[in-house]
Amino acid sequence: MIKKFSVQGMSCSACSAGIERNLLKETGINSVSVSLIEKSMTVDFDEQKTSVEKIIAIVEKLGYSASLYGAKKLDKYKDANAMKKRFLFSLCLLLPLMYLCMGHFINLPLPKKALSFTFQWLLATLILILNRKFFINGTKALSSRAPNMDTLVSLGSLSAYVYSVTVTVLLYLKIIDPAHTFFEGSAMVVTLVTLGKWLEELSKIKTGDAIDSLSNLLPKTATIMKNGKQVTVLTTELKVGDVVVLKAGDYVSVDGVVIEGQASVDKSAITGESMPEEVSVGMSVSSGSILKEGYLYLKAECVGESTLFSKIIEIVRTAGASKAPVQRFADKVAGVFVPIVTAISLITFVVWLITTREIFTAFNYGISVLVISCPCALGLATPVAIMAGTGNGASQGILFKNAETLQIARKIDRVLLDKTATITQGKVSVTDYENFTGESTQTLFPLVSALESKSNHPLAKSVINYCGDTDKKVECYEYVSGKGVTGEIDGAKYFLGNKDLLPDNLRKDDNEYLQKYFGKTLLFFADEYQIISLFALADLIKDDSASAVESLKSHGIKVVMLTGDNQSTAQSIAKQVGIDEFVAEILPQDKYSIVEKYKEKGYFTAMVGDGINDSPALKSADIGIAMGTGTDIAMDSSDVVIANGSLTAIKKTIDLSAKTYKIIKQNLFWAFFYNIIGIPVAGGALAFLGISLTPAIASIMMSISSLFVVTNALRISKKREKKCAVKKIKTTLEIFIDGMHCNNCVNKVEKAFLNLSQTVSVSVSLSQKKATLSLCDKVALDKIQKLISDLGFKVISVLEHDDNSH
């Protein structure tokens, strides 16, 4: 059984490592993964040998609180707010303490030494009581043989406090006359560490903001039709079959199909695309979308955790909480870090005591070593970057299943693309029509639709969509397998299919048409005496497929297309999108073999597909990438899901992986470098140069080291706007352009718009003859018209949408 738990009270990677180590000692627990960032743990255990209650008891014995994930509603700012209050109260007490300890350096009036030490003792005691959590957690962790950062802080602070109390008592007894105490160091350590942990907690919360912003999109209530009336219910009460009523501005809480209405729907939370999509009766709408205009009655097909949006959130949460391979080494180091640092601190104290015979100096260096060492930076280096990376990917419609995928996707040097619904749209459409007679389409199209209305063939729907519906009746209907259909309408016999279906007197060489419509499926419409017309059908290429392939190739990544289609169709598609290598006429199992072949040659291979027949290849590939528009089986078999189905996301996936890994390396370098340099300096290695640290300065440095790795990871979430200083999209233009005929035309238009300083993003559709331009500021329409005119094209019309959602 696998269960997820919430864990509160962890402060560093030694905490998470201690929890994992102690739980794995329990009989019946197979594996444990603790996420410091998400404050959670996932446990795989045998419910016959142990229980949820035992697991929680073990965690609580270590000084943390635990509960089943989701059982309690947790305030993500609870710990941060508590730390803020502790810091502010501590600071109010620390200021007078610092006056008493440091005032003599600037000749401020001070009470007598004995009275001053007494006030220092009182103030330091109050500050330590306020921050007693360090001592409670540190002691529990130490007693359970899982020392953590709290152990180091409490050891350092308590050592300084005990020393100071001792010399103060000896002063009262007039046995010694000490010049200094460490009361300010003892108090400052816990105060500054609390400040650092507060700021760190706020930064960690920010790394998860992308996920939280997704969760917050789902409404708490929904309006449904019940007994002919609109009733408001909690979304948790929704059931499959409920009819959900949606108006402009409403967020969709279910996956369903439209049974009434028409609306403009923004799916950006799922796909990452900013342009709304028009939906009407019979079309599907996913949860997480928002209605911009219109209204819908939506019949719920999936509710609650089974909706697409809930699955996306769970994928992102799981990936953010998982561990990358590079983190395992850091976790091992963190597990032994505290005992090693404690030993170094003790050795430092003894060496300085022997060489100087000054206990104050020995204490100063020994405590500084304890305080400056930071297992937090080491433990946070990887998980904060993973959390930020998965969150950033989700905001672009790229869903990583686990941290390992996010780490290694940067290695991809071979991309194998399934053709159907990956490179192409996955639906056949009529692209060309030729009429060989003088009859009008108003006369001919009803005849064609009538013949196809009785067919279940995939091409039939495409033809009917092109020709329109009809009430004409067909008699003597016959479906001829592999050829087409025949039937009688108004007493005349008609044929619709390939050339083999035609009567012998009409059957002639069709090479002329095959060359003219190369790579397309041809349907001839004829009667018994003549060929009346011709339909050419094809699975249209996605608008961005060519630019996506070019982007991959320009970065040295080889692209190969795999398809079961014939050689001519495959060659046509490959040529249009710029793919140099393709394999045609293959069976589903052949895709798996081809993936294995590339892997054996040493290529780091990504397989991209969307169907059930792609799942073996997706699982076999180094990285399996599924189109979110595909089947559940394909998505389950993959490592990455591209929600919007756009091939351009493949390059974004590789770039995001590279950026995340770069941040991880920077963080790990800093964590190791900081400790390797900081511990010797704190121990007095540079004292001969006059460079030494006090415990207070050491505690500041420790806090800064943790803040560095967290804030560095936040850079992953920052989107670089090349031109626009203002990040928000203010307006979106739909520009309809005449004269674009190929992908080169598309690239020219894209490049021209990207050179505008106001451009945030641009998408050009060849099939729709349209450019969608998102701007951070207004652009004069005559400037756009001139820009397009200079390219040799013509602007037909421009639609403007003010975008207030960004």
Coordinates of C-alpha atoms in Angstrom, one line a residue, residues 532-754:
I532 CA -18.4 14.3 -62.3
S533 CA -15.9 15.6 -59.7
L534 CA -12.9 14.7 -57.6
F535 CA -12.2 15.2 -53.8
A536 CA -8.7 15.2 -52.4
L537 CA -8.4 14.4 -48.7
A538 CA -5.5 14.6 -46.3
D539 CA -4.6 14.7 -42.6
L540 CA -3.5 18.3 -42.4
I541 CA -0.2 19.2 -40.8
K542 CA -0.4 21.2 -37.6
D543 CA 0.5 24.8 -38.0
D544 CA 3.6 24.7 -35.9
S545 CA 5.0 21.3 -36.8
A546 CA 7.4 22.7 -39.4
S547 CA 8.8 25.4 -37.1
A548 CA 9.1 22.9 -34.3
V549 CA 11.1 20.5 -36.4
E550 CA 13.3 23.4 -37.7
S551 CA 13.9 24.5 -34.1
L552 CA 15.0 21.0 -33.1
K553 CA 17.3 20.6 -36.1
S554 CA 18.9 24.0 -35.6
H555 CA 20.1 22.8 -32.2
G556 CA 21.6 19.6 -33.5
I557 CA 18.8 17.2 -32.7
K558 CA 18.0 14.6 -35.3
V559 CA 14.3 14.2 -36.1
V560 CA 12.8 11.0 -37.5
M561 CA 9.2 10.4 -38.5
L562 CA 7.5 7.0 -38.0
T563 CA 4.3 6.1 -39.8
G564 CA 2.2 3.2 -41.0
D565 CA 1.2 5.2 -44.1
N566 CA 2.5 4.4 -47.5
Q567 CA 5.8 5.7 -48.8
S568 CA 4.4 8.5 -50.9
T569 CA 2.2 10.0 -48.2
A570 CA 5.1 9.7 -45.7
Q571 CA 7.5 11.4 -48.1
S572 CA 5.0 14.2 -48.7
I573 CA 4.5 14.9 -45.0
A574 CA 8.2 14.7 -44.2
K575 CA 9.1 17.1 -47.0
Q576 CA 6.5 19.7 -45.9
V577 CA 7.8 19.8 -42.3
G578 CA 11.5 19.5 -43.1
I579 CA 12.2 16.0 -41.8
D580 CA 15.1 14.3 -43.7
E581 CA 14.6 10.8 -42.4
F582 CA 11.4 8.8 -42.1
V583 CA 10.2 5.2 -41.8
A584 CA 6.9 4.3 -43.6
E585 CA 4.6 1.3 -43.7
I586 CA 5.5 0.1 -40.2
L587 CA 3.4 -1.9 -37.7
P588 CA 3.0 -0.7 -34.1
Q589 CA 5.5 -3.2 -32.8
D590 CA 8.0 -1.9 -35.3
K591 CA 8.1 1.5 -33.5
Y592 CA 9.4 -0.3 -30.4
S593 CA 12.1 -2.0 -32.4
I594 CA 13.2 1.3 -34.0
V595 CA 13.4 3.0 -30.6
E596 CA 15.6 0.1 -29.4
K597 CA 17.8 0.4 -32.5
Y598 CA 18.6 4.1 -31.8
K599 CA 19.2 3.4 -28.2
E600 CA 21.7 0.6 -29.0
K601 CA 23.6 3.1 -31.2
G602 CA 24.1 5.3 -28.2
Y603 CA 21.5 8.0 -29.0
F604 CA 19.5 9.5 -26.2
T605 CA 16.1 8.9 -27.7
A606 CA 12.7 10.6 -27.2
M607 CA 9.6 9.0 -28.6
V608 CA 6.6 11.3 -29.3
G609 CA 3.2 9.8 -29.8
D610 CA -0.4 9.9 -28.8
G611 CA -2.1 6.5 -29.5
I612 CA -2.4 3.1 -27.8
N613 CA -0.1 1.7 -30.5
D614 CA 2.6 4.1 -29.4
S615 CA 2.6 3.1 -25.8
P616 CA 5.3 0.3 -26.1
A617 CA 7.7 2.7 -27.9
L618 CA 6.9 5.4 -25.3
K619 CA 7.9 3.1 -22.5
S620 CA 11.0 1.9 -24.2
A621 CA 12.4 5.3 -25.1
D622 CA 14.8 7.1 -22.8
I623 CA 12.1 9.8 -22.7
G624 CA 8.5 9.1 -23.7
I625 CA 6.5 12.2 -24.6
A626 CA 2.8 11.9 -25.0
M627 CA 0.5 14.4 -26.6
G628 CA -2.2 15.5 -24.2
T629 CA -4.8 15.2 -26.9
G630 CA -4.1 11.5 -27.1
T631 CA -5.2 8.3 -25.3
D632 CA -5.0 7.7 -21.5
I633 CA -2.8 4.7 -22.2
A634 CA -0.3 6.8 -24.1
M635 CA -0.2 9.4 -21.4
D636 CA 0.2 6.7 -18.7
S637 CA 3.2 5.2 -20.6
S638 CA 5.0 8.4 -21.0
D639 CA 7.4 10.5 -18.9
V640 CA 6.2 13.8 -20.2
V641 CA 2.8 14.9 -21.2
I642 CA 2.3 17.9 -23.6
A643 CA -1.1 19.2 -22.7
N644 CA -1.7 21.4 -25.8
G645 CA -0.4 18.8 -28.3
S646 CA 2.0 21.2 -29.9
L647 CA 5.4 20.0 -31.1
T648 CA 7.0 23.3 -30.2
A649 CA 6.8 22.1 -26.6
I650 CA 9.5 19.4 -27.2
K651 CA 12.2 22.1 -27.6
K652 CA 10.8 23.9 -24.6
T653 CA 11.0 20.6 -22.6
I654 CA 14.7 20.2 -23.5
D655 CA 15.4 23.8 -22.7
L656 CA 13.6 23.7 -19.3
S657 CA 15.5 20.5 -18.4
A658 CA 18.8 22.2 -19.3
K659 CA 18.0 25.3 -17.3
T660 CA 16.8 23.4 -14.3
Y661 CA 19.9 21.1 -14.3
K662 CA 22.1 24.2 -14.6
I663 CA 20.5 25.7 -11.5
I664 CA 20.9 22.4 -9.6
K665 CA 24.6 22.4 -10.4
Q666 CA 25.0 26.0 -9.3
N667 CA 23.2 25.3 -6.1
L668 CA 25.2 22.2 -5.3
F669 CA 28.4 24.0 -6.1
W670 CA 27.5 26.8 -3.8
A671 CA 26.4 24.4 -1.0
F672 CA 29.7 22.5 -1.1
F673 CA 31.9 25.5 -1.8
Y674 CA 30.2 27.4 1.1
N675 CA 30.8 24.6 3.6
I676 CA 34.3 23.8 2.4
I677 CA 35.4 27.4 2.7
G678 CA 33.1 28.5 5.5
I679 CA 33.9 25.8 8.1
P680 CA 37.7 26.3 8.1
V681 CA 37.3 30.1 8.2
A682 CA 34.9 29.8 11.1
G683 CA 37.3 27.5 12.8
G684 CA 40.0 30.2 12.7
A685 CA 42.1 28.9 9.8
L686 CA 42.7 32.5 8.7
A687 CA 43.2 34.0 12.2
F688 CA 46.9 34.5 11.4
L689 CA 45.7 37.1 8.8
G690 CA 43.5 38.8 11.3
I691 CA 40.3 37.2 9.7
S692 CA 38.0 35.5 12.1
L693 CA 34.2 35.2 12.6
T694 CA 31.9 35.6 15.6
P695 CA 29.0 33.2 16.1
A696 CA 26.7 36.1 15.1
I697 CA 28.4 36.6 11.8
A698 CA 28.5 32.8 11.2
S699 CA 24.7 32.6 11.7
I700 CA 24.1 35.4 9.2
M701 CA 26.3 33.5 6.6
M702 CA 24.4 30.3 7.3
S703 CA 21.0 32.1 6.6
I704 CA 22.4 33.7 3.4
S705 CA 23.6 30.3 2.1
S706 CA 20.1 28.8 2.3
L707 CA 18.5 31.9 0.8
F708 CA 20.9 31.8 -2.1
V709 CA 19.9 28.3 -3.3
V710 CA 16.2 29.1 -2.9
T711 CA 16.2 32.4 -4.7
N712 CA 18.6 31.0 -7.4
A713 CA 16.0 28.3 -8.1
L714 CA 13.3 31.0 -8.5
R715 CA 15.1 32.1 -11.6
I716 CA 13.7 29.1 -13.4
S717 CA 10.2 30.6 -13.1
K718 CA 11.2 33.9 -14.6
K719 CA 10.2 34.2 -18.3
R720 CA 12.6 36.3 -20.3
E721 CA 10.8 38.8 -22.5
K722 CA 13.1 39.7 -25.3
K723 CA 11.6 43.0 -26.2
C724 CA 8.9 44.0 -23.8
A725 CA 9.8 45.4 -20.4
V726 CA 6.2 45.0 -19.3
K727 CA 5.4 41.4 -18.7
K728 CA 1.6 41.4 -18.9
I729 CA -0.3 40.9 -22.1
K730 CA -2.5 43.9 -22.7
T731 CA -4.1 43.1 -26.0
T732 CA -4.3 40.2 -28.5
L733 CA -4.7 40.7 -32.3
E734 CA -6.1 38.2 -34.8
I735 CA -4.7 39.3 -38.1
F736 CA -6.1 37.6 -41.3
I737 CA -3.5 37.6 -44.1
D738 CA -3.8 36.9 -47.8
G739 CA -0.9 35.6 -49.8
M740 CA 0.7 33.0 -47.5
H741 CA 1.1 29.7 -49.3
C742 CA 3.9 27.7 -47.5
N743 CA 5.8 27.4 -44.2
N744 CA 8.4 29.8 -45.5
C745 CA 5.7 32.5 -45.6
V746 CA 4.7 31.6 -42.1
N747 CA 8.3 31.9 -40.9
K748 CA 8.7 35.3 -42.6
V749 CA 5.5 36.6 -40.9
E750 CA 6.5 35.2 -37.5
K751 CA 10.0 36.8 -37.7
A752 CA 8.6 40.2 -38.7
F753 CA 6.2 40.2 -35.7
L754 CA 8.8 39.1 -33.3

